[in-house]
Short mmCIF file of C-alpha atoms in Angstrom, two decimals:
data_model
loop_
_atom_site.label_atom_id
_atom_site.label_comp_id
_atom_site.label_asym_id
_atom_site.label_seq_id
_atom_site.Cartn_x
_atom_site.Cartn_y
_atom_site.Cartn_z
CA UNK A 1 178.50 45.24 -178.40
CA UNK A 2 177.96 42.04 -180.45
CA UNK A 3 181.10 40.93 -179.55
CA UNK A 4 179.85 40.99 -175.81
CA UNK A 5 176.18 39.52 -177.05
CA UNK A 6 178.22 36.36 -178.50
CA UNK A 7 179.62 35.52 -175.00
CA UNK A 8 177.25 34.99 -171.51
CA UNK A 9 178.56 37.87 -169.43
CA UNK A 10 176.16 39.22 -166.88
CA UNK A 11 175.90 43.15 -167.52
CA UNK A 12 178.30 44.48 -164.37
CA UNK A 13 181.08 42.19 -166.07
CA UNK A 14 180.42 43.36 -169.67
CA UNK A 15 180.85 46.79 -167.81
CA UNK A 16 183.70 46.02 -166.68
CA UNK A 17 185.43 44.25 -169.67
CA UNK A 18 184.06 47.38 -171.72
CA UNK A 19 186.19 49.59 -169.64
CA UNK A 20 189.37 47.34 -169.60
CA UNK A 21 189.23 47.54 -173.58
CA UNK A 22 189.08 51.44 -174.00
CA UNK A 23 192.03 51.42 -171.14
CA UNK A 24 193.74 49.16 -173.00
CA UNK A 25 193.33 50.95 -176.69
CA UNK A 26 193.96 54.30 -175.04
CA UNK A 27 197.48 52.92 -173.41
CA UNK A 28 198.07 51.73 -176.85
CA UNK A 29 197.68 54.67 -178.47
CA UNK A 30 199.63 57.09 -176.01
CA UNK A 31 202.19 54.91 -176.15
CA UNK A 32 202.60 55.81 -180.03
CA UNK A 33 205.80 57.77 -180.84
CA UNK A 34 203.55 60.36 -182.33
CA UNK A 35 201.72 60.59 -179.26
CA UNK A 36 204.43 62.49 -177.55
CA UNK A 37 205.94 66.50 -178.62
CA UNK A 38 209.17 64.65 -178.74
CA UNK A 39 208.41 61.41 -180.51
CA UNK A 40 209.33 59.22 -178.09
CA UNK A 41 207.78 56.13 -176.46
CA UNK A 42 205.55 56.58 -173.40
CA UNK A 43 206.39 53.44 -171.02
CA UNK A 44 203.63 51.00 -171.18
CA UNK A 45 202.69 51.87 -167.25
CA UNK A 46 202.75 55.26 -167.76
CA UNK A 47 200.55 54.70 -170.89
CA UNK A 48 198.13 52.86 -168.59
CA UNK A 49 198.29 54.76 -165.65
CA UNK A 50 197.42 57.98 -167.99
CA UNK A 51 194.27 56.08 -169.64
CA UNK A 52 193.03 54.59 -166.62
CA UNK A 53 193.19 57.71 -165.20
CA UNK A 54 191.01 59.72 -168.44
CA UNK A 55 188.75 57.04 -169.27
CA UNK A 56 187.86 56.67 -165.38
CA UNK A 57 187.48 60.69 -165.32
CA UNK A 58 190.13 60.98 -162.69
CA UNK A 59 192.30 63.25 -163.47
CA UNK A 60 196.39 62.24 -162.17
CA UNK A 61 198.88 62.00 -163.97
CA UNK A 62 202.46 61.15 -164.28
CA UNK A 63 203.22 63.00 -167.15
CA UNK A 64 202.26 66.92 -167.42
CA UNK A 65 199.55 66.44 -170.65
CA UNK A 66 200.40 70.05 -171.79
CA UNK A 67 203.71 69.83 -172.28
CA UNK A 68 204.31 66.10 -173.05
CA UNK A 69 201.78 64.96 -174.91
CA UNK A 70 201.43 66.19 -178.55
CA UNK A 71 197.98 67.46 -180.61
CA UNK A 72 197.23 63.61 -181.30
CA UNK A 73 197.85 62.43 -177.86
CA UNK A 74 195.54 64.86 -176.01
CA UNK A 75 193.03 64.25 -178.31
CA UNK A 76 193.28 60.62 -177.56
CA UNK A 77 192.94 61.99 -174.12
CA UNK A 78 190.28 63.84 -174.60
CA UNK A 79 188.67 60.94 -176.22
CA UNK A 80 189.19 58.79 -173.35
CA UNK A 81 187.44 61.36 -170.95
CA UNK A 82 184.22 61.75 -172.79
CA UNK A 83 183.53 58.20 -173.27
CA UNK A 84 184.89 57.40 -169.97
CA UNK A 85 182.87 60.11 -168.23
CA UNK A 86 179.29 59.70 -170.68
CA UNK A 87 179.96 56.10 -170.34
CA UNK A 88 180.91 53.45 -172.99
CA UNK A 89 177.18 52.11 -173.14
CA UNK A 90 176.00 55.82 -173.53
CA UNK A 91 178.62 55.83 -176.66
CA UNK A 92 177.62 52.98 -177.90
CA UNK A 93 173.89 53.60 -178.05
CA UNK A 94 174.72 57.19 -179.72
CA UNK A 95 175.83 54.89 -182.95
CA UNK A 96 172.66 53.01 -182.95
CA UNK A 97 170.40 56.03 -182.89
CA UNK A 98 172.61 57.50 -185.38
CA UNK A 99 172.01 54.23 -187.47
CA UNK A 100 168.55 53.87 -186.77
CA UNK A 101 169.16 50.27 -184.82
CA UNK A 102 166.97 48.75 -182.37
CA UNK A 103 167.69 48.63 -179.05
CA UNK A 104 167.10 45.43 -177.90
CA UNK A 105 166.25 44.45 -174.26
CA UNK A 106 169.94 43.47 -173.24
CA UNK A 107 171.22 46.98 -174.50
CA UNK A 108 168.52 48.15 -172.06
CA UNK A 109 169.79 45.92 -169.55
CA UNK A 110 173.53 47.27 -169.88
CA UNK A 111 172.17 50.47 -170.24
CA UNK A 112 170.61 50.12 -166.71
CA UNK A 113 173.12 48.99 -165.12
CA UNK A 114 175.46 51.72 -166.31
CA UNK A 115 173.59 54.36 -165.31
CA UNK A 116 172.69 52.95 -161.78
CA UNK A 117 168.93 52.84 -162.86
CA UNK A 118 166.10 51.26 -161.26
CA UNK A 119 164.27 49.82 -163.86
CA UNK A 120 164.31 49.63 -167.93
CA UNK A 121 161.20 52.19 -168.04
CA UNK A 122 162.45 55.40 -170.05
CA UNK A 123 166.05 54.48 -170.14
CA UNK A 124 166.55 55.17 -174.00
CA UNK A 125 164.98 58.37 -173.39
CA UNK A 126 166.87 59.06 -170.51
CA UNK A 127 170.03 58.48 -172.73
CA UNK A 128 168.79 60.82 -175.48
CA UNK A 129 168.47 63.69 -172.50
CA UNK A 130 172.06 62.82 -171.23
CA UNK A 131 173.73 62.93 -175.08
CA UNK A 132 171.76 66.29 -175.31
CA UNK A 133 172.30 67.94 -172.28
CA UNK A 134 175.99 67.28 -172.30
CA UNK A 135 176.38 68.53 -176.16
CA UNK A 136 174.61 72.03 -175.33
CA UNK A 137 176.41 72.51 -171.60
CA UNK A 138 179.55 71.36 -173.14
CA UNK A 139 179.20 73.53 -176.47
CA UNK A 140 178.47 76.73 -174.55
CA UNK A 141 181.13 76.45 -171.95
CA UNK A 142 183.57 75.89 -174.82
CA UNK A 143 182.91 78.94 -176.15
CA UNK A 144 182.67 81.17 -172.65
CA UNK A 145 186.13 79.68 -172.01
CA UNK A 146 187.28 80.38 -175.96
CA UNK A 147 186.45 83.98 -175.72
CA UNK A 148 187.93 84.49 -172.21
CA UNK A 149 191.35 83.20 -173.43
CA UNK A 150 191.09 84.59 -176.54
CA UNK A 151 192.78 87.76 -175.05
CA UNK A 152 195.79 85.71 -173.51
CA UNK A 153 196.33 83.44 -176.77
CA UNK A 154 195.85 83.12 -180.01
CA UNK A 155 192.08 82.51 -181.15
CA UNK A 156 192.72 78.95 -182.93
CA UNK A 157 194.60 77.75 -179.54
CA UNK A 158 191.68 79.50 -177.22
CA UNK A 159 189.27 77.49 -179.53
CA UNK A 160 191.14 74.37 -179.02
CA UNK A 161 191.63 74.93 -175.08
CA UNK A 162 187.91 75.83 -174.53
CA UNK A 163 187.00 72.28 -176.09
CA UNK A 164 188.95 70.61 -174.29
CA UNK A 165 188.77 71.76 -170.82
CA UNK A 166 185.11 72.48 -171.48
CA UNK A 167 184.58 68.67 -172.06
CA UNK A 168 187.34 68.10 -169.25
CA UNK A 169 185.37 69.71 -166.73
CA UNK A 170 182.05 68.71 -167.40
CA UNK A 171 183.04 65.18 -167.17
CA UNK A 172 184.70 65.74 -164.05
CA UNK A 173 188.32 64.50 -165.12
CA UNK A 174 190.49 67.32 -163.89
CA UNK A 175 192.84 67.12 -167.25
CA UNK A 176 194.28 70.63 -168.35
CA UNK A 177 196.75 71.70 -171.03
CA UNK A 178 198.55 74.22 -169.05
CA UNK A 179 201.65 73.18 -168.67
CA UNK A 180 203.93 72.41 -165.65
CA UNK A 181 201.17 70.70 -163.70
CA UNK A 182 199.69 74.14 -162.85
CA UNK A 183 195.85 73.27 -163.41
CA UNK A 184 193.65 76.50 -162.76
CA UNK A 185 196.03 78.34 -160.64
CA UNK A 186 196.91 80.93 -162.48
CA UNK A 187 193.13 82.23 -162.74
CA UNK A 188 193.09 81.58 -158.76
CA UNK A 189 190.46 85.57 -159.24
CA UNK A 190 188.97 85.41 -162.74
CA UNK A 191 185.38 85.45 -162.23
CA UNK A 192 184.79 83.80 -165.53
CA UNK A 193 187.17 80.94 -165.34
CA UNK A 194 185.94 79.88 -161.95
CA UNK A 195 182.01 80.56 -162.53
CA UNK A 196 181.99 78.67 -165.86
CA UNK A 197 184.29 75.71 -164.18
CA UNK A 198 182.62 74.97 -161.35
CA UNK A 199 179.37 75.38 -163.25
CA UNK A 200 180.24 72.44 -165.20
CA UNK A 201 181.85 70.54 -162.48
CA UNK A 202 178.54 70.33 -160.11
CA UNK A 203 176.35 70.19 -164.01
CA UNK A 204 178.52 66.38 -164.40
CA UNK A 205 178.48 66.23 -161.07
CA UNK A 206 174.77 66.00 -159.99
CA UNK A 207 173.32 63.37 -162.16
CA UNK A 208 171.78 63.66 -165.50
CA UNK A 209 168.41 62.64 -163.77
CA UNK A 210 168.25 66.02 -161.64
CA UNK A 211 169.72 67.80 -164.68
CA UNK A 212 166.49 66.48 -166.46
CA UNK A 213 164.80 67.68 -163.45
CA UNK A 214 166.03 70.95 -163.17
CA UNK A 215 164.94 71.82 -167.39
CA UNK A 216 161.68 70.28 -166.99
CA UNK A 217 160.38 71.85 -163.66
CA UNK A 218 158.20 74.90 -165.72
CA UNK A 219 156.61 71.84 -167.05
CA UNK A 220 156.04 69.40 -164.14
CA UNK A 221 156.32 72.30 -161.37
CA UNK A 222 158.32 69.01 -159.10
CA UNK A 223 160.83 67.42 -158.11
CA UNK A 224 161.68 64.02 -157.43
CA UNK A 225 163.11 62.80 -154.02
CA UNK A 226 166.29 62.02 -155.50
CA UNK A 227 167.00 65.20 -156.97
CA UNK A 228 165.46 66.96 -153.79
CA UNK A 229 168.15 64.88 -151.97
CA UNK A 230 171.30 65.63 -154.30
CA UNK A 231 170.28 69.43 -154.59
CA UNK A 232 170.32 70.02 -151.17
CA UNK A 233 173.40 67.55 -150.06
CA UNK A 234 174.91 69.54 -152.86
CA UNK A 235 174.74 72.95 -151.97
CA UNK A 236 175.20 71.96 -147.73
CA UNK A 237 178.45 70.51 -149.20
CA UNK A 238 179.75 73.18 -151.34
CA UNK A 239 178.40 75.90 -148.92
CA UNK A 240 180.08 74.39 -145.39
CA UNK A 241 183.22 73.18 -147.65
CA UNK A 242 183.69 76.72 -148.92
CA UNK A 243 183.16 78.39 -145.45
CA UNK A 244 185.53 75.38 -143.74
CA UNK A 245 188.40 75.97 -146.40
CA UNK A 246 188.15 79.95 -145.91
CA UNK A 247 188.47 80.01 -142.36
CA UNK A 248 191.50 77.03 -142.27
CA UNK A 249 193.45 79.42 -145.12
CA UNK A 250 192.62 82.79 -144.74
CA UNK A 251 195.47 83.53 -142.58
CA UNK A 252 198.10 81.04 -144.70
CA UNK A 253 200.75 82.55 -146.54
CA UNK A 254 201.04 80.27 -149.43
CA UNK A 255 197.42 80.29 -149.88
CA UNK A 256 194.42 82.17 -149.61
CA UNK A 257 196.22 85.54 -147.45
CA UNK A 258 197.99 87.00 -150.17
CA UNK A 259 194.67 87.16 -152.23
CA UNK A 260 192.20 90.01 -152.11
CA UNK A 261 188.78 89.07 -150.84
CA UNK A 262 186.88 88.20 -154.19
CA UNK A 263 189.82 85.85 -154.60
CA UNK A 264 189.88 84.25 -151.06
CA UNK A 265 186.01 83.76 -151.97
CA UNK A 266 186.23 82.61 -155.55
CA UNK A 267 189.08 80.15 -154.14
CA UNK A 268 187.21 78.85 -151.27
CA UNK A 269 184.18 77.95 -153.28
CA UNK A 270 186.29 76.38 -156.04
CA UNK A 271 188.70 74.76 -153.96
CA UNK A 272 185.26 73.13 -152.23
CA UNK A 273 183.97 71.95 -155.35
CA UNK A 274 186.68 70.18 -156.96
CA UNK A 275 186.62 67.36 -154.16
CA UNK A 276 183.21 66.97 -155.94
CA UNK A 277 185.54 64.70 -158.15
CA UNK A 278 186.64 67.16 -160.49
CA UNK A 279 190.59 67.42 -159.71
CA UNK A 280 191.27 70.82 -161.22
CA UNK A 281 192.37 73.62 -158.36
CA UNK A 282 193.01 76.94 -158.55
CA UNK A 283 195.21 77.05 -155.15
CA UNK A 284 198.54 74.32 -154.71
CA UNK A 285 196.97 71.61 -153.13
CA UNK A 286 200.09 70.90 -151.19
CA UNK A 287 200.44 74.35 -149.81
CA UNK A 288 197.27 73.66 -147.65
CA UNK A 289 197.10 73.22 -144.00
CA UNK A 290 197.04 69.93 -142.87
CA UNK A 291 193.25 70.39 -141.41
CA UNK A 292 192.31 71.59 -144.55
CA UNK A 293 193.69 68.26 -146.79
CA UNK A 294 191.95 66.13 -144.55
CA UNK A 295 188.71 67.59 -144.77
CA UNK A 296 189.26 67.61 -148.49
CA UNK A 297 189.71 64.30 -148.21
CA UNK A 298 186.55 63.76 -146.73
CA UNK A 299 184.70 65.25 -149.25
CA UNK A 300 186.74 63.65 -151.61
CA UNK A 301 185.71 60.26 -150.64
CA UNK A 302 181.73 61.36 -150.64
CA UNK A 303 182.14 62.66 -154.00
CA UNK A 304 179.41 63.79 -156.41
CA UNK A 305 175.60 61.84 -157.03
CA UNK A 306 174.45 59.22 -158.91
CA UNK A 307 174.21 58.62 -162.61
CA UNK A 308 176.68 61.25 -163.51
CA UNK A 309 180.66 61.80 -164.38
CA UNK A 310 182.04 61.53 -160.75
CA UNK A 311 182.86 58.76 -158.66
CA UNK A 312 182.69 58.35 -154.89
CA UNK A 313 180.10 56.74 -152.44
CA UNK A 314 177.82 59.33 -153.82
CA UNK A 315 175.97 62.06 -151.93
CA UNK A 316 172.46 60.11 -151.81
CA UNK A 317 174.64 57.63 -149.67
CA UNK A 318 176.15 59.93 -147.32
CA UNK A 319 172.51 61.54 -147.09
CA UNK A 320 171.40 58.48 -146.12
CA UNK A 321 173.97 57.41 -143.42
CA UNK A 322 173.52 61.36 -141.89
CA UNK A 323 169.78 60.32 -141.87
CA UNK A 324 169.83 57.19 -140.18
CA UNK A 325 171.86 58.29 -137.47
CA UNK A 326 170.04 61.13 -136.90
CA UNK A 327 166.77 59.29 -137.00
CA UNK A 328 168.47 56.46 -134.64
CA UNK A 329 169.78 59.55 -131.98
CA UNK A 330 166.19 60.97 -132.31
CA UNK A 331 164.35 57.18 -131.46
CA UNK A 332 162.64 57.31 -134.54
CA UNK A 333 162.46 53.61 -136.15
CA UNK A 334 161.88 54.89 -139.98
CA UNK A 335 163.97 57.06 -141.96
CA UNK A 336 161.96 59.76 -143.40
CA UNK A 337 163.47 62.27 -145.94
CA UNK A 338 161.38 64.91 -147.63
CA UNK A 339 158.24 63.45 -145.99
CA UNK A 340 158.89 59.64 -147.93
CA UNK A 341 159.97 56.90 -145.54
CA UNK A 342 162.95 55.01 -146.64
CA UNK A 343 162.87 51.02 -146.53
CA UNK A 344 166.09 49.24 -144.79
CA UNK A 345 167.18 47.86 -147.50
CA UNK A 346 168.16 51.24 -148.72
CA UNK A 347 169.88 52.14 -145.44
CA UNK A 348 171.83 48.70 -145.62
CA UNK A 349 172.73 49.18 -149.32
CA UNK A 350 174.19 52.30 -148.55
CA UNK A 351 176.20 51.40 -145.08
CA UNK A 352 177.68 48.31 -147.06
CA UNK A 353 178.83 50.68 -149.64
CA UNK A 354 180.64 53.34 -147.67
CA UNK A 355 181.56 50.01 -145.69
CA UNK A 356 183.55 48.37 -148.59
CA UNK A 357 184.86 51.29 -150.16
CA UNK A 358 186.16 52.67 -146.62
CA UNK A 359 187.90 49.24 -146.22
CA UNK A 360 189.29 50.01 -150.00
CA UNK A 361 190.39 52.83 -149.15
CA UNK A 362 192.11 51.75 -145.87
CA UNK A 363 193.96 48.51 -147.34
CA UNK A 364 195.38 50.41 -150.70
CA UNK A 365 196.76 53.45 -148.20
CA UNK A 366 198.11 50.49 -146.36
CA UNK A 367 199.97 49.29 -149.06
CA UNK A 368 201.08 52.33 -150.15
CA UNK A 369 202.65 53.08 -147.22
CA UNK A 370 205.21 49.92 -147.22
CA UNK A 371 205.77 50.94 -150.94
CA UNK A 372 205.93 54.84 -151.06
CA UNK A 373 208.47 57.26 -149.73
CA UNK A 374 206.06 60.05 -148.24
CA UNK A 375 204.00 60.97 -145.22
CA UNK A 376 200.64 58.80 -144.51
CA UNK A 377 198.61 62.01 -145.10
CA UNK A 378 199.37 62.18 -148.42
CA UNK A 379 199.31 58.77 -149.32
CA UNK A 380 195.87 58.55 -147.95
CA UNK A 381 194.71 61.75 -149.72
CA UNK A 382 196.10 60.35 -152.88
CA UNK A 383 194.52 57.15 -152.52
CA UNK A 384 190.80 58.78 -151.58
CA UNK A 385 191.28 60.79 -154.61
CA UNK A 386 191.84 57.87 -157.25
CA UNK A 387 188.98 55.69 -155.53
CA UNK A 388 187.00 59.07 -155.62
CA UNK A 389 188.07 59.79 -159.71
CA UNK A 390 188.84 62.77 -158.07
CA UNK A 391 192.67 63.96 -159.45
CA UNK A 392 194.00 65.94 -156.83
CA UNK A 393 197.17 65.15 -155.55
CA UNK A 394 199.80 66.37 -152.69
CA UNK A 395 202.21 66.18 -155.46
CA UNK A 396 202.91 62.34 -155.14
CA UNK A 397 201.91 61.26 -158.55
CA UNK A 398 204.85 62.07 -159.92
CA UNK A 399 206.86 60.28 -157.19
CA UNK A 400 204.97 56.91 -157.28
CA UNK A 401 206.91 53.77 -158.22
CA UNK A 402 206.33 51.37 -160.67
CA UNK A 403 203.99 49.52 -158.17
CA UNK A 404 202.68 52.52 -157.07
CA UNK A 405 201.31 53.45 -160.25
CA UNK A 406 199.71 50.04 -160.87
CA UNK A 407 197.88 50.30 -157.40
CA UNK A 408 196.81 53.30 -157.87
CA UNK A 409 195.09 52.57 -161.64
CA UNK A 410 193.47 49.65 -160.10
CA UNK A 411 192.03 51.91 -157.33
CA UNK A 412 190.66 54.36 -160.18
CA UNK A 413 189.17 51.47 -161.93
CA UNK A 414 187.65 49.94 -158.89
CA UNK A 415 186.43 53.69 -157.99
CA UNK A 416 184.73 54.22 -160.96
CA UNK A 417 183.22 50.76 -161.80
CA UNK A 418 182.89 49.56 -157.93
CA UNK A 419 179.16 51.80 -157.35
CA UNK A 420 178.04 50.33 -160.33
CA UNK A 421 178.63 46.89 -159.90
CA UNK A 422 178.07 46.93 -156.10
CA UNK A 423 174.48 48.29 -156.81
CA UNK A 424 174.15 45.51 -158.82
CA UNK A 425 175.39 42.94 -156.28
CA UNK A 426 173.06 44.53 -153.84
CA UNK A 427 170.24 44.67 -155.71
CA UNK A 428 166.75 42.36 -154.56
CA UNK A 429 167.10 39.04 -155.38
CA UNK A 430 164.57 37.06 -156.11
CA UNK A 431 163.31 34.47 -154.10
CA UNK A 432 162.06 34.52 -150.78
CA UNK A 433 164.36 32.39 -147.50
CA UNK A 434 162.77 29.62 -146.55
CA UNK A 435 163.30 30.09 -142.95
CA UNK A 436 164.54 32.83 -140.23
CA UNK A 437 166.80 32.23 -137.44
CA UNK A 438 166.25 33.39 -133.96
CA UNK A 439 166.29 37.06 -133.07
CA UNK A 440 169.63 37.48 -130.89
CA UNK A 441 170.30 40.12 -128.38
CA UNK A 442 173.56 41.92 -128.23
CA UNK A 443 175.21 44.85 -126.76
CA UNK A 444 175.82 48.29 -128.93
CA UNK A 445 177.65 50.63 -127.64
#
């Protein structure tokens, strides 16, 4: 950081720059011959694509990490997806607790603007909780997933696996070491694989403000609207996704009708999760009906809540757009949620952010389509799953040109750093206009 602190960068572009570096040291160090099983050179915009897509906790990938990459490469990986997904600021502010340095007040700026904070109050706490909290969740799922695939492989590889996915998962990236691009698939009805995954998936996915919530509520016997919002958007999303998803398969062959019932369930719910911006799937995303990759998409492109590992417009936004319009259909003027009142500068903030990112969305499927060789549907679900750091794919990853890739990187980096520096664009200003124009009348409608 005192490389930043001898430069005037406002704190969304020192984000930004932050995240460009680790990219750029992670493409650099996949791109080592002894990054690969074979020793061979990674092209550079493969290396990039694959860092851009772990340090922004996305998840695609042109090149199948179990089989290409060697012990040193997916630990680079690896790497990449915890700082990516924690945050480089996060990181950073680990090493000066560990060294006993003070944080000064433009660490606790950067370290409110990367975790989408309000205000400076508690921040350094707030990152102590978050370093905590994703030690312990990680450590235990590590070794849940060690001892369940101790009985298929050897213990030192189950050890290895259970790390990795364990921190894989959590951070919402979607990265897995099985092989042949297979993800979860092949535990489509273990009970353990798919509690302990999506357990970390919505743990990342919720915010590490509600997680804080949630292990302090025998002490303060509350919550706080914001977790009250993301718990309940939350479960309304994974409930109707899992119940939309098991009616739209049940009856497909490739999918859910060859399973027996606790599989079609454990399936559903997973398979409704993982939009949540995880990217991992236990059923072949490509095999799905067409109504069911569009409403993945959708819930791709809300993604998971803010201050955590996933991207998206967030579900406190989507809450908020389902509010107003319900509180405009019902002639209410004021946008009440839990019995607190919402100001309009909330309800704008969020409508310009689904606003811009929709238009994202729209113009990079755009160009895809003049440069791509595949349908529309799945250029647009691959395109709301990079903005979303999402990772799941129609299987046109692997089929994306040169150009392709580059787009697609850019979308991942804008997906992942776009929230935080739009909130920051957004934010109050000070000041006050020294003059209004005229109300206008218009038509709506």
């Amino acid at each position: 950081m005192l490389f930043f602190k001898k430069i005037s960068l406002s704190p969304p572009q020192i984000l930004v720059m932050g995240f460009a570096l680790i990219i750029l040291l992670g493409s650099v160090l996949l791109m080592l011959p002894i990054s690969s099983t074979k020793g061979t050179t990674l092209p550079f915009v493969d290396a990039l694509f694959t860092a851009t897509s772990a340090t922004c906790v996305t998840g695609l990938v042109v090149r199948d990490t179990g089989t290409y990459f060697s012990t040193f490469g997916q630990v680079v990986i690896v790497m990449l997806i915890q700082v990516g997904g924690l945050g480089f600021m996060t990181m950073a502010t680990l090493f000066s607790l560990v060294l006993k340095r003070k944080i000064s007040l433009r660490d606790r700026l950067l370290l409110q603007e990367a975790m989408n904070q309000n205000t400076m109050e508690g921040i350094v706490r707030l990152i102590r909780k978050v370093l905590m909290y994703s030690l312990v969740i990680e450590s235990c799922a590590a070794l849940i997933f060690a001892i369940r695939w101790s009985f298929d492989m050897p213990i030192g590889r189950a050890l290895y696996y259970g790390v990795w996915h364990a921190v894989s998962m959590f951070n919402n990236a979607g990265f897995d070491l099985f092989g042949e691009y297979r993800s979860l698939t092949q535990y489509v009805a273990d009970p353990i694989v798919n509690f302990v995954a999506m357990f970390l998936i919505v743990s990342g996915g919720i915010g590490f403000i509600v997680l804080s919530d949630i292990i302090e509520f025998r002490r303060h016997r509350r919550f706080s609207l914001h977790s009250k919002v993301v718990l309940s958007m939350t479960s309304a999303l994974i409930l109707i996704g899992a119940i939309v998803i098991f009616i739209f398969e049940f009856t497909n062959p490739r999918t859910l009708e060859p399973l027996g019932w606790s599989g079609k369930i454990w399936s559903s719910f997973f398979q409704s999760v993982t939009p949540r911006t995880a990217g991992a799937n236990t059923l072949d995303i490509g095999a799905l009906r067409q109504a069911t990759q569009f409403f993945i998409i959708i819930l791709m492109f809300i993604g998971a809540s803010p201050s955590s590992t996933g991207g998206g417009i967030k579900t406190t936004t989507f809450t908020i757009l389902v509010g107003a319009v319900a509180s405009m259909i019902r002639g209410r003027s004021d946008l009440v949620l839990f019995r607190y009142r919402l100001t309009q500068e909330r309800i704008f903030k969020a409508i310009t952010l689904t606003m811009l990112s929709l238009f994202l969305v729209i113009a990079v499927a755009m160009v895809l389509s003049t440069t791509e060789d595949a349908s529309f549907l799945s250029i647009l679900f691959e395109t709301t799953s990079a903005f979303g750091t999402v990772g799941l794919t129609m299987g046109l990853t692997g089929k994306l040109t040169v150009i392709g890739k580059i787009i697609i990187s850019l979308t991942m980096f804008a997906g992942r750093l776009g929230p935080l520096t739009l909130a920051y664009a957004l934010g109050p200003k000070k000041g006050k206009e020294l003059y209004r124009h005229p109300e206008g009348k218009m038509i709506i409608g």
